[in-house]
Amino acid sequence: MDGRIPSSERDSMDSLVVGLAANAHITVQSLEALLAAEFDQSDISQGGYVAPIELQKSHPVDIQGEDVVDMELALSRPGIRAMKPVDSAQASSTPYHSSSQSSDVLPDLQGRSRSGSLVDPVTPTWPEQSESGTLVAQSALGAESPDPLAGVDEEDPSPPSKSPPRAAAARKLVKLLGEEAPRHVLEKYNADSKPWYLRQNYDPSQILIDPDGAVRAGAPAALIERLTAHEYMDPTFNQNFLLTFKSFLTVDELFDLLVSRFSIEAPDGLAPAESDEWKKMKQKIIQARVLNIFKTMVTEDGILEKEDMGILGRLKEFASREDVANSAAKRLLIFIERAQRGEYATVKISPAPLSPPPPVLPRSCKKLKLLDIEPVEIARQLTLMEFAMYKKIRPMECLLRSKETKPGRNSDNFSSIIQLSNKIAHWVAETVLEKEDPRERANIIKHFISTAENYSSMAAIVSGLVRQPIRRLRRTWERVNARYMTQLRDCESTLDTNKNFNNYRSTLARIAPPCVPFIGVYLTTLTFIHDGAEDKLAGMINFRKRQKAAEVIQDIKRWQSKPYNLQAVASVLSFLEECVGKYSDGVDYADQFWNLSLEREPREREDEKMARLLQESGFL
């Protein structure tokens, strides 16, 4: 076979491609026709937005038939409005501003772009919408968000046209796409549907929103405004912000920005009714959100470190002000006083509801040796040692680690875990090499393989066993049976570095706490985050980068939240601490282990190897 496709098959494939393209074109035209017909019926049902209200009341619209599309009208050629083509590449890559670019999403059918100005006050031109005509599905905006369209008049500084109001456009988008409706588009429609004095204060160019609704980048003031937004609540953004804000703000700077946000003032030129609406729909909500952010900072673990506790005095002074005093401020004062007493200083760990399993004690606790202790109990005590270190990792250490260029430069909890893993690997290798008899070395290897339980100690044990001074011990590995070799290969496969630890990540996603994960994956991810993106994007804070770091922090906190239900065995813990404690940090033991390996099993020629195998098998 020369690899060529016969001409008959090529012709069939070409015909099939042409047919698919034609069908796709017809489908697109049909969808455009349906959408145009939907707008036509909306124009008819709402009287072109220019009919007197009395005429609308005298000719009520049939609500039940509002969603019915005239198929003859939709599929007929004449009268179909041409839709503006969209560049798919641009649509997927162009950053979305939070409350502008409305014409990019909803083009005016008469070729007129609609204004999205947030500065100049405008006069509403759209008639009042009924309560049923202003609902947007909460599932598309977030379950915790109140409906931002309910009871809001549509306004547009442009002359009246047949283009439906923003609230109606958002409603139609939700009807069409349901749960898949893009959140950032709905938020933009909702913001544009509000009176000018209820919209955001920041310049739309100071924040970039990705198509998935997440913040890509923003200026500090814009990020603070989104953190305390009055239109909706974004718990994911709030959590990511509070976990990572120290990478671009100090605690005092954040405090000042939030206090300034709390003291928001009404814009000039508001009528009494508008002023009342502004206080109710914007000021009070913003102030409540600011107090709630302060409460989260005080009570949630990992936000305020020991060196940040000086901010509690400023917080207490703020919450005691007369213009702040309310029930939420009083509760905040209680939380501040508790924090000053140190009640929120430790990681919140769920207590174990059941009694731990009975430990497997060695027969004699005097002069313990490795083979005197059951593998399961070694695994349990190693787990307790590692979890005690793992639960001390702080979010700020993750942010600092992502910027670390020379490993080991900083002394933190990551360093402590890395050093313990290295010492366990040294201990495994040397314990195997200490034995002169190959059978005894094989027994040690099998004992360690059975000990590899949690992922952290598993990585350390495998690292010790796969080192070249151990791997080359052929006479030793020949005595390790297939069951243990399969178990070791499974461990190596789980921790395989290919495709960014894909096997390990998949395995970890299927289990629930408690667990001591392999810390090397987190360090690799944090390094990729730091090296893969700049701190600034278009002159603003690159928040997408902070979001990725926050995901790592949240994953670490997840495994910290539930401890192991195990009982410490003092004699075994002391034995393990003594074994790993004899190795110094930063010392290279490679040459020592290599020389010892050559002493145990010298290099041999093939004829020597054959003679040895025949002798060991009993033929000679």
PDB file of N, CA, C and O in Angstrom, residues 453-519:
ATOM      1  N   GLU A 453       1.990   4.107  52.161  1.00  0.00           N
ATOM      2  CA  GLU A 453       0.541   4.283  52.250  1.00  0.00           C
ATOM      3  C   GLU A 453       0.118   5.674  51.788  1.00  0.00           C
ATOM      4  O   GLU A 453      -0.438   5.826  50.708  1.00  0.00           O
ATOM      5  N   ASN A 454       0.335   6.720  52.623  1.00  0.00           N
ATOM      6  CA  ASN A 454      -0.067   8.058  52.198  1.00  0.00           C
ATOM      7  C   ASN A 454       0.872   8.560  51.104  1.00  0.00           C
ATOM      8  O   ASN A 454       1.993   8.089  50.952  1.00  0.00           O
ATOM      9  N   TYR A 455       0.398   9.518  50.312  1.00  0.00           N
ATOM     10  CA  TYR A 455       1.138   9.916  49.117  1.00  0.00           C
ATOM     11  C   TYR A 455       2.452  10.613  49.435  1.00  0.00           C
ATOM     12  O   TYR A 455       3.399  10.538  48.657  1.00  0.00           O
ATOM     13  N   SER A 456       2.534  11.297  50.554  1.00  0.00           N
ATOM     14  CA  SER A 456       3.774  11.979  50.898  1.00  0.00           C
ATOM     15  C   SER A 456       4.877  10.982  51.224  1.00  0.00           C
ATOM     16  O   SER A 456       5.974  11.037  50.658  1.00  0.00           O
ATOM     17  N   SER A 457       4.610  10.044  52.140  1.00  0.00           N
ATOM     18  CA  SER A 457       5.622   9.045  52.477  1.00  0.00           C
ATOM     19  C   SER A 457       5.849   8.078  51.321  1.00  0.00           C
ATOM     20  O   SER A 457       6.958   7.559  51.141  1.00  0.00           O
ATOM     21  N   MET A 458       4.816   7.842  50.506  1.00  0.00           N
ATOM     22  CA  MET A 458       4.981   6.989  49.326  1.00  0.00           C
ATOM     23  C   MET A 458       6.027   7.589  48.395  1.00  0.00           C
ATOM     24  O   MET A 458       6.915   6.872  47.898  1.00  0.00           O
ATOM     25  N   ALA A 459       5.946   8.902  48.165  1.00  0.00           N
ATOM     26  CA  ALA A 459       6.921   9.553  47.289  1.00  0.00           C
ATOM     27  C   ALA A 459       8.330   9.437  47.859  1.00  0.00           C
ATOM     28  O   ALA A 459       9.298   9.207  47.115  1.00  0.00           O
ATOM     29  N   ALA A 460       8.468   9.575  49.179  1.00  0.00           N
ATOM     30  CA  ALA A 460       9.787   9.501  49.805  1.00  0.00           C
ATOM     31  C   ALA A 460      10.351   8.083  49.729  1.00  0.00           C
ATOM     32  O   ALA A 460      11.540   7.879  49.427  1.00  0.00           O
ATOM     33  N   ILE A 461       9.513   7.084  49.989  1.00  0.00           N
ATOM     34  CA  ILE A 461       9.977   5.687  49.972  1.00  0.00           C
ATOM     35  C   ILE A 461      10.349   5.269  48.558  1.00  0.00           C
ATOM     36  O   ILE A 461      11.395   4.633  48.323  1.00  0.00           O
ATOM     37  N   VAL A 462       9.512   5.597  47.595  1.00  0.00           N
ATOM     38  CA  VAL A 462       9.822   5.264  46.199  1.00  0.00           C
ATOM     39  C   VAL A 462      11.105   5.960  45.759  1.00  0.00           C
ATOM     40  O   VAL A 462      11.944   5.370  45.063  1.00  0.00           O
ATOM     41  N   SER A 463      11.286   7.217  46.185  1.00  0.00           N
ATOM     42  CA  SER A 463      12.510   7.939  45.846  1.00  0.00           C
ATOM     43  C   SER A 463      13.747   7.229  46.382  1.00  0.00           C
ATOM     44  O   SER A 463      14.791   7.173  45.707  1.00  0.00           O
ATOM     45  N   GLY A 464      13.625   6.654  47.579  1.00  0.00           N
ATOM     46  CA  GLY A 464      14.760   5.917  48.136  1.00  0.00           C
ATOM     47  C   GLY A 464      15.035   4.616  47.425  1.00  0.00           C
ATOM     48  O   GLY A 464      16.200   4.217  47.256  1.00  0.00           O
ATOM     49  N   LEU A 465      13.973   3.932  46.946  1.00  0.00           N
ATOM     50  CA  LEU A 465      14.140   2.616  46.327  1.00  0.00           C
ATOM     51  C   LEU A 465      14.563   2.684  44.872  1.00  0.00           C
ATOM     52  O   LEU A 465      15.148   1.716  44.359  1.00  0.00           O
ATOM     53  N   VAL A 466      14.266   3.779  44.186  1.00  0.00           N
ATOM     54  CA  VAL A 466      14.589   3.842  42.757  1.00  0.00           C
ATOM     55  C   VAL A 466      15.923   4.527  42.499  1.00  0.00           C
ATOM     56  O   VAL A 466      16.313   4.707  41.337  1.00  0.00           O
ATOM     57  N   ARG A 467      16.636   4.894  43.546  1.00  0.00           N
ATOM     58  CA  ARG A 467      17.956   5.476  43.334  1.00  0.00           C
ATOM     59  C   ARG A 467      18.889   4.439  42.702  1.00  0.00           C
ATOM     60  O   ARG A 467      18.780   3.235  42.970  1.00  0.00           O
ATOM     61  N   GLN A 468      19.815   4.911  41.897  1.00  0.00           N
ATOM     62  CA  GLN A 468      20.682   4.006  41.163  1.00  0.00           C
ATOM     63  C   GLN A 468      21.475   3.062  42.067  1.00  0.00           C
ATOM     64  O   GLN A 468      21.628   1.872  41.727  1.00  0.00           O
ATOM     65  N   PRO A 469      21.996   3.497  43.219  1.00  0.00           N
ATOM     66  CA  PRO A 469      22.704   2.535  44.082  1.00  0.00           C
ATOM     67  C   PRO A 469      21.815   1.379  44.549  1.00  0.00           C
ATOM     68  O   PRO A 469      22.345   0.291  44.852  1.00  0.00           O
ATOM     69  N   ILE A 470      20.514   1.562  44.572  1.00  0.00           N
ATOM     70  CA  ILE A 470      19.601   0.485  44.966  1.00  0.00           C
ATOM     71  C   ILE A 470      19.128  -0.278  43.739  1.00  0.00           C
ATOM     72  O   ILE A 470      19.041  -1.511  43.749  1.00  0.00           O
ATOM     73  N   ARG A 471      18.822   0.419  42.679  1.00  0.00           N
ATOM     74  CA  ARG A 471      18.315  -0.207  41.463  1.00  0.00           C
ATOM     75  C   ARG A 471      19.316  -1.222  40.882  1.00  0.00           C
ATOM     76  O   ARG A 471      18.909  -2.230  40.297  1.00  0.00           O
ATOM     77  N   ARG A 472      20.581  -0.998  41.025  1.00  0.00           N
ATOM     78  CA  ARG A 472      21.582  -1.854  40.400  1.00  0.00           C
ATOM     79  C   ARG A 472      21.795  -3.159  41.158  1.00  0.00           C
ATOM     80  O   ARG A 472      22.514  -4.041  40.670  1.00  0.00           O
ATOM     81  N   LEU A 473      21.188  -3.302  42.318  1.00  0.00           N
ATOM     82  CA  LEU A 473      21.383  -4.513  43.127  1.00  0.00           C
ATOM     83  C   LEU A 473      20.555  -5.660  42.550  1.00  0.00           C
ATOM     84  O   LEU A 473      19.487  -6.007  43.057  1.00  0.00           O
ATOM     85  N   ARG A 474      21.063  -6.272  41.476  1.00  0.00           N
ATOM     86  CA  ARG A 474      20.291  -7.292  40.759  1.00  0.00           C
ATOM     87  C   ARG A 474      20.010  -8.518  41.619  1.00  0.00           C
ATOM     88  O   ARG A 474      18.908  -9.061  41.605  1.00  0.00           O
ATOM     89  N   ARG A 475      21.036  -8.973  42.329  1.00  0.00           N
ATOM     90  CA  ARG A 475      20.841 -10.166  43.167  1.00  0.00           C
ATOM     91  C   ARG A 475      19.804  -9.913  44.253  1.00  0.00           C
ATOM     92  O   ARG A 475      19.128 -10.830  44.715  1.00  0.00           O
ATOM     93  N   THR A 476      19.658  -8.652  44.654  1.00  0.00           N
ATOM     94  CA  THR A 476      18.654  -8.314  45.672  1.00  0.00           C
ATOM     95  C   THR A 476      17.257  -8.306  45.056  1.00  0.00           C
ATOM     96  O   THR A 476      16.330  -8.927  45.586  1.00  0.00           O
ATOM     97  N   TRP A 477      17.089  -7.596  43.929  1.00  0.00           N
ATOM     98  CA  TRP A 477      15.764  -7.486  43.320  1.00  0.00           C
ATOM     99  C   TRP A 477      15.254  -8.813  42.787  1.00  0.00           C
ATOM    100  O   TRP A 477      14.037  -9.020  42.656  1.00  0.00           O
ATOM    101  N   GLU A 478      16.163  -9.751  42.454  1.00  0.00           N
ATOM    102  CA  GLU A 478      15.721 -11.071  42.012  1.00  0.00           C
ATOM    103  C   GLU A 478      14.957 -11.818  43.095  1.00  0.00           C
ATOM    104  O   GLU A 478      14.183 -12.729  42.806  1.00  0.00           O
ATOM    105  N   ARG A 479      15.156 -11.420  44.326  1.00  0.00           N
ATOM    106  CA  ARG A 479      14.503 -12.099  45.453  1.00  0.00           C
ATOM    107  C   ARG A 479      13.235 -11.367  45.932  1.00  0.00           C
ATOM    108  O   ARG A 479      12.645 -11.763  46.929  1.00  0.00           O
ATOM    109  N   VAL A 480      12.859 -10.301  45.236  1.00  0.00           N
ATOM    110  CA  VAL A 480      11.599  -9.602  45.532  1.00  0.00           C
ATOM    111  C   VAL A 480      10.540 -10.165  44.601  1.00  0.00           C
ATOM    112  O   VAL A 480      10.645 -10.048  43.381  1.00  0.00           O
ATOM    113  N   ASN A 481       9.525 -10.817  45.163  1.00  0.00           N
ATOM    114  CA  ASN A 481       8.563 -11.535  44.331  1.00  0.00           C
ATOM    115  C   ASN A 481       7.660 -10.583  43.554  1.00  0.00           C
ATOM    116  O   ASN A 481       7.655  -9.361  43.745  1.00  0.00           O
ATOM    117  N   ALA A 482       6.858 -11.162  42.653  1.00  0.00           N
ATOM    118  CA  ALA A 482       6.059 -10.382  41.696  1.00  0.00           C
ATOM    119  C   ALA A 482       5.031  -9.504  42.393  1.00  0.00           C
ATOM    120  O   ALA A 482       4.720  -8.407  41.914  1.00  0.00           O
ATOM    121  N   ARG A 483       4.464  -9.939  43.507  1.00  0.00           N
ATOM    122  CA  ARG A 483       3.420  -9.155  44.189  1.00  0.00           C
ATOM    123  C   ARG A 483       3.969  -7.815  44.645  1.00  0.00           C
ATOM    124  O   ARG A 483       3.339  -6.766  44.440  1.00  0.00           O
ATOM    125  N   TYR A 484       5.159  -7.815  45.241  1.00  0.00           N
ATOM    126  CA  TYR A 484       5.743  -6.562  45.708  1.00  0.00           C
ATOM    127  C   TYR A 484       6.222  -5.700  44.539  1.00  0.00           C
ATOM    128  O   TYR A 484       6.117  -4.470  44.592  1.00  0.00           O
ATOM    129  N   MET A 485       6.733  -6.345  43.488  1.00  0.00           N
ATOM    130  CA  MET A 485       7.163  -5.579  42.332  1.00  0.00           C
ATOM    131  C   MET A 485       5.971  -4.879  41.661  1.00  0.00           C
ATOM    132  O   MET A 485       6.089  -3.729  41.211  1.00  0.00           O
ATOM    133  N   THR A 486       4.846  -5.552  41.611  1.00  0.00           N
ATOM    134  CA  THR A 486       3.640  -4.932  41.049  1.00  0.00           C
ATOM    135  C   THR A 486       3.195  -3.748  41.902  1.00  0.00           C
ATOM    136  O   THR A 486       2.812  -2.693  41.381  1.00  0.00           O
ATOM    137  N   GLN A 487       3.263  -3.927  43.212  1.00  0.00           N
ATOM    138  CA  GLN A 487       2.886  -2.837  44.113  1.00  0.00           C
ATOM    139  C   GLN A 487       3.807  -1.629  43.943  1.00  0.00           C
ATOM    140  O   GLN A 487       3.359  -0.478  43.928  1.00  0.00           O
ATOM    141  N   LEU A 488       5.107  -1.884  43.773  1.00  0.00           N
ATOM    142  CA  LEU A 488       6.053  -0.793  43.574  1.00  0.00           C
ATOM    143  C   LEU A 488       5.806  -0.088  42.239  1.00  0.00           C
ATOM    144  O   LEU A 488       5.861   1.150  42.158  1.00  0.00           O
ATOM    145  N   ARG A 489       5.526  -0.868  41.186  1.00  0.00           N
ATOM    146  CA  ARG A 489       5.239  -0.254  39.886  1.00  0.00           C
ATOM    147  C   ARG A 489       3.976   0.599  39.946  1.00  0.00           C
ATOM    148  O   ARG A 489       3.900   1.657  39.304  1.00  0.00           O
ATOM    149  N   ASP A 490       2.990   0.155  40.716  1.00  0.00           N
ATOM    150  CA  ASP A 490       1.773   0.958  40.872  1.00  0.00           C
ATOM    151  C   ASP A 490       2.079   2.299  41.550  1.00  0.00           C
ATOM    152  O   ASP A 490       1.534   3.340  41.164  1.00  0.00           O
ATOM    153  N   CYS A 491       2.930   2.249  42.550  1.00  0.00           N
ATOM    154  CA  CYS A 491       3.319   3.497  43.230  1.00  0.00           C
ATOM    155  C   CYS A 491       4.057   4.428  42.271  1.00  0.00           C
ATOM    156  O   CYS A 491       3.794   5.640  42.240  1.00  0.00           O
ATOM    157  N   GLU A 492       4.978   3.849  41.488  1.00  0.00           N
ATOM    158  CA  GLU A 492       5.716   4.670  40.524  1.00  0.00           C
ATOM    159  C   GLU A 492       4.780   5.250  39.469  1.00  0.00           C
ATOM    160  O   GLU A 492       4.932   6.403  39.062  1.00  0.00           O
ATOM    161  N   SER A 493       3.809   4.462  39.031  1.00  0.00           N
ATOM    162  CA  SER A 493       2.865   4.951  38.033  1.00  0.00           C
ATOM    163  C   SER A 493       2.011   6.089  38.587  1.00  0.00           C
ATOM    164  O   SER A 493       1.730   7.070  37.886  1.00  0.00           O
ATOM    165  N   THR A 494       1.601   5.969  39.841  1.00  0.00           N
ATOM    166  CA  THR A 494       0.785   7.008  40.465  1.00  0.00           C
ATOM    167  C   THR A 494       1.540   8.324  40.538  1.00  0.00           C
ATOM    168  O   THR A 494       0.969   9.403  40.307  1.00  0.00           O
ATOM    169  N   LEU A 495       2.819   8.258  40.838  1.00  0.00           N
ATOM    170  CA  LEU A 495       3.625   9.466  41.017  1.00  0.00           C
ATOM    171  C   LEU A 495       4.396   9.848  39.754  1.00  0.00           C
ATOM    172  O   LEU A 495       5.326  10.654  39.819  1.00  0.00           O
ATOM    173  N   ASP A 496       4.014   9.274  38.623  1.00  0.00           N
ATOM    174  CA  ASP A 496       4.695   9.572  37.372  1.00  0.00           C
ATOM    175  C   ASP A 496       4.569  11.064  37.044  1.00  0.00           C
ATOM    176  O   ASP A 496       3.488  11.654  37.137  1.00  0.00           O
ATOM    177  N   THR A 497       5.684  11.680  36.656  1.00  0.00           N
ATOM    178  CA  THR A 497       5.691  13.120  36.386  1.00  0.00           C
ATOM    179  C   THR A 497       5.165  13.473  34.998  1.00  0.00           C
ATOM    180  O   THR A 497       4.999  14.664  34.695  1.00  0.00           O
ATOM    181  N   ASN A 498       4.890  12.492  34.163  1.00  0.00           N
ATOM    182  CA  ASN A 498       4.413  12.778  32.814  1.00  0.00           C
ATOM    183  C   ASN A 498       3.077  13.511  32.848  1.00  0.00           C
ATOM    184  O   ASN A 498       2.223  13.250  33.698  1.00  0.00           O
ATOM    185  N   LYS A 499       2.905  14.431  31.909  1.00  0.00           N
ATOM    186  CA  LYS A 499       1.679  15.210  31.763  1.00  0.00           C
ATOM    187  C   LYS A 499       1.302  15.904  33.066  1.00  0.00           C
ATOM    188  O   LYS A 499       0.138  15.897  33.491  1.00  0.00           O
ATOM    189  N   ASN A 500       2.332  16.468  33.716  1.00  0.00           N
ATOM    190  CA  ASN A 500       2.109  17.257  34.928  1.00  0.00           C
ATOM    191  C   ASN A 500       1.405  16.429  36.009  1.00  0.00           C
ATOM    192  O   ASN A 500       0.415  16.862  36.585  1.00  0.00           O
ATOM    193  N   PHE A 501       1.948  15.251  36.289  1.00  0.00           N
ATOM    194  CA  PHE A 501       1.426  14.365  37.346  1.00  0.00           C
ATOM    195  C   PHE A 501      -0.048  14.031  37.106  1.00  0.00           C
ATOM    196  O   PHE A 501      -0.859  14.037  38.037  1.00  0.00           O
ATOM    197  N   ASN A 502      -0.406  13.728  35.872  1.00  0.00           N
ATOM    198  CA  ASN A 502      -1.819  13.500  35.548  1.00  0.00           C
ATOM    199  C   ASN A 502      -2.405  12.322  36.315  1.00  0.00           C
ATOM    200  O   ASN A 502      -3.540  12.386  36.809  1.00  0.00           O
ATOM    201  N   ASN A 503      -1.650  11.206  36.431  1.00  0.00           N
ATOM    202  CA  ASN A 503      -2.149  10.034  37.155  1.00  0.00           C
ATOM    203  C   ASN A 503      -2.401  10.354  38.626  1.00  0.00           C
ATOM    204  O   ASN A 503      -3.433   9.982  39.199  1.00  0.00           O
ATOM    205  N   TYR A 504      -1.434  11.062  39.220  1.00  0.00           N
ATOM    206  CA  TYR A 504      -1.579  11.415  40.636  1.00  0.00           C
ATOM    207  C   TYR A 504      -2.766  12.341  40.850  1.00  0.00           C
ATOM    208  O   TYR A 504      -3.558  12.149  41.781  1.00  0.00           O
ATOM    209  N   ARG A 505      -2.924  13.344  40.001  1.00  0.00           N
ATOM    210  CA  ARG A 505      -4.031  14.279  40.160  1.00  0.00           C
ATOM    211  C   ARG A 505      -5.376  13.568  40.008  1.00  0.00           C
ATOM    212  O   ARG A 505      -6.329  13.863  40.729  1.00  0.00           O
ATOM    213  N   SER A 506      -5.465  12.649  39.055  1.00  0.00           N
ATOM    214  CA  SER A 506      -6.712  11.902  38.861  1.00  0.00           C
ATOM    215  C   SER A 506      -7.025  11.043  40.068  1.00  0.00           C
ATOM    216  O   SER A 506      -8.182  10.953  40.503  1.00  0.00           O
ATOM    217  N   THR A 507      -6.001  10.397  40.629  1.00  0.00           N
ATOM    218  CA  THR A 507      -6.214   9.565  41.819  1.00  0.00           C
ATOM    219  C   THR A 507      -6.635  10.404  43.007  1.00  0.00           C
ATOM    220  O   THR A 507      -7.568  10.050  43.747  1.00  0.00           O
ATOM    221  N   LEU A 508      -5.990  11.556  43.198  1.00  0.00           N
ATOM    222  CA  LEU A 508      -6.306  12.422  44.337  1.00  0.00           C
ATOM    223  C   LEU A 508      -7.724  12.976  44.237  1.00  0.00           C
ATOM    224  O   LEU A 508      -8.389  13.191  45.254  1.00  0.00           O
ATOM    225  N   ALA A 509      -8.203  13.195  43.017  1.00  0.00           N
ATOM    226  CA  ALA A 509      -9.546  13.751  42.836  1.00  0.00           C
ATOM    227  C   ALA A 509     -10.629  12.767  43.227  1.00  0.00           C
ATOM    228  O   ALA A 509     -11.776  13.174  43.464  1.00  0.00           O
ATOM    229  N   ARG A 510     -10.298  11.486  43.334  1.00  0.00           N
ATOM    230  CA  ARG A 510     -11.307  10.464  43.632  1.00  0.00           C
ATOM    231  C   ARG A 510     -11.402  10.122  45.111  1.00  0.00           C
ATOM    232  O   ARG A 510     -12.244   9.305  45.493  1.00  0.00           O
ATOM    233  N   ILE A 511     -10.552  10.709  45.935  1.00  0.00           N
ATOM    234  CA  ILE A 511     -10.567  10.354  47.345  1.00  0.00           C
ATOM    235  C   ILE A 511     -11.007  11.542  48.183  1.00  0.00           C
ATOM    236  O   ILE A 511     -11.033  12.673  47.713  1.00  0.00           O
ATOM    237  N   ALA A 512     -11.373  11.268  49.409  1.00  0.00           N
ATOM    238  CA  ALA A 512     -11.808  12.307  50.344  1.00  0.00           C
ATOM    239  C   ALA A 512     -10.805  12.385  51.496  1.00  0.00           C
ATOM    240  O   ALA A 512     -10.078  11.429  51.764  1.00  0.00           O
ATOM    241  N   PRO A 513     -10.760  13.530  52.185  1.00  0.00           N
ATOM    242  CA  PRO A 513      -9.870  13.633  53.349  1.00  0.00           C
ATOM    243  C   PRO A 513     -10.226  12.566  54.381  1.00  0.00           C
ATOM    244  O   PRO A 513     -11.364  12.091  54.413  1.00  0.00           O
ATOM    245  N   PRO A 514      -9.269  12.158  55.220  1.00  0.00           N
ATOM    246  CA  PRO A 514      -7.930  12.724  55.400  1.00  0.00           C
ATOM    247  C   PRO A 514      -6.923  12.206  54.374  1.00  0.00           C
ATOM    248  O   PRO A 514      -7.076  11.111  53.841  1.00  0.00           O
ATOM    249  N   CYS A 515      -5.905  13.011  54.144  1.00  0.00           N
ATOM    250  CA  CYS A 515      -4.845  12.646  53.210  1.00  0.00           C
ATOM    251  C   CYS A 515      -3.673  13.591  53.427  1.00  0.00           C
ATOM    252  O   CYS A 515      -3.869  14.764  53.766  1.00  0.00           O
ATOM    253  N   VAL A 516      -2.462  13.064  53.253  1.00  0.00           N
ATOM    254  CA  VAL A 516      -1.266  13.905  53.223  1.00  0.00           C
ATOM    255  C   VAL A 516      -0.768  13.871  51.787  1.00  0.00           C
ATOM    256  O   VAL A 516      -0.117  12.916  51.374  1.00  0.00           O
ATOM    257  N   PRO A 517      -1.084  14.886  50.984  1.00  0.00           N
ATOM    258  CA  PRO A 517      -0.710  14.850  49.564  1.00  0.00           C
ATOM    259  C   PRO A 517       0.781  15.046  49.357  1.00  0.00           C
ATOM    260  O   PRO A 517       1.507  15.479  50.249  1.00  0.00           O
ATOM    261  N   PHE A 518       1.218  14.726  48.158  1.00  0.00           N
ATOM    262  CA  PHE A 518       2.614  14.904  47.763  1.00  0.00           C
ATOM    263  C   PHE A 518       2.855  16.390  47.528  1.00  0.00           C
ATOM    264  O   PHE A 518       2.295  16.998  46.611  1.00  0.00           O
ATOM    265  N   ILE A 519       3.690  17.013  48.343  1.00  0.00           N
ATOM    266  CA  ILE A 519       3.869  18.466  48.320  1.00  0.00           C
ATOM    267  C   ILE A 519       4.571  18.940  47.053  1.00  0.00           C
ATOM    268  O   ILE A 519       4.433  20.112  46.646  1.00  0.00           O
TER     269      ILE A 519
END
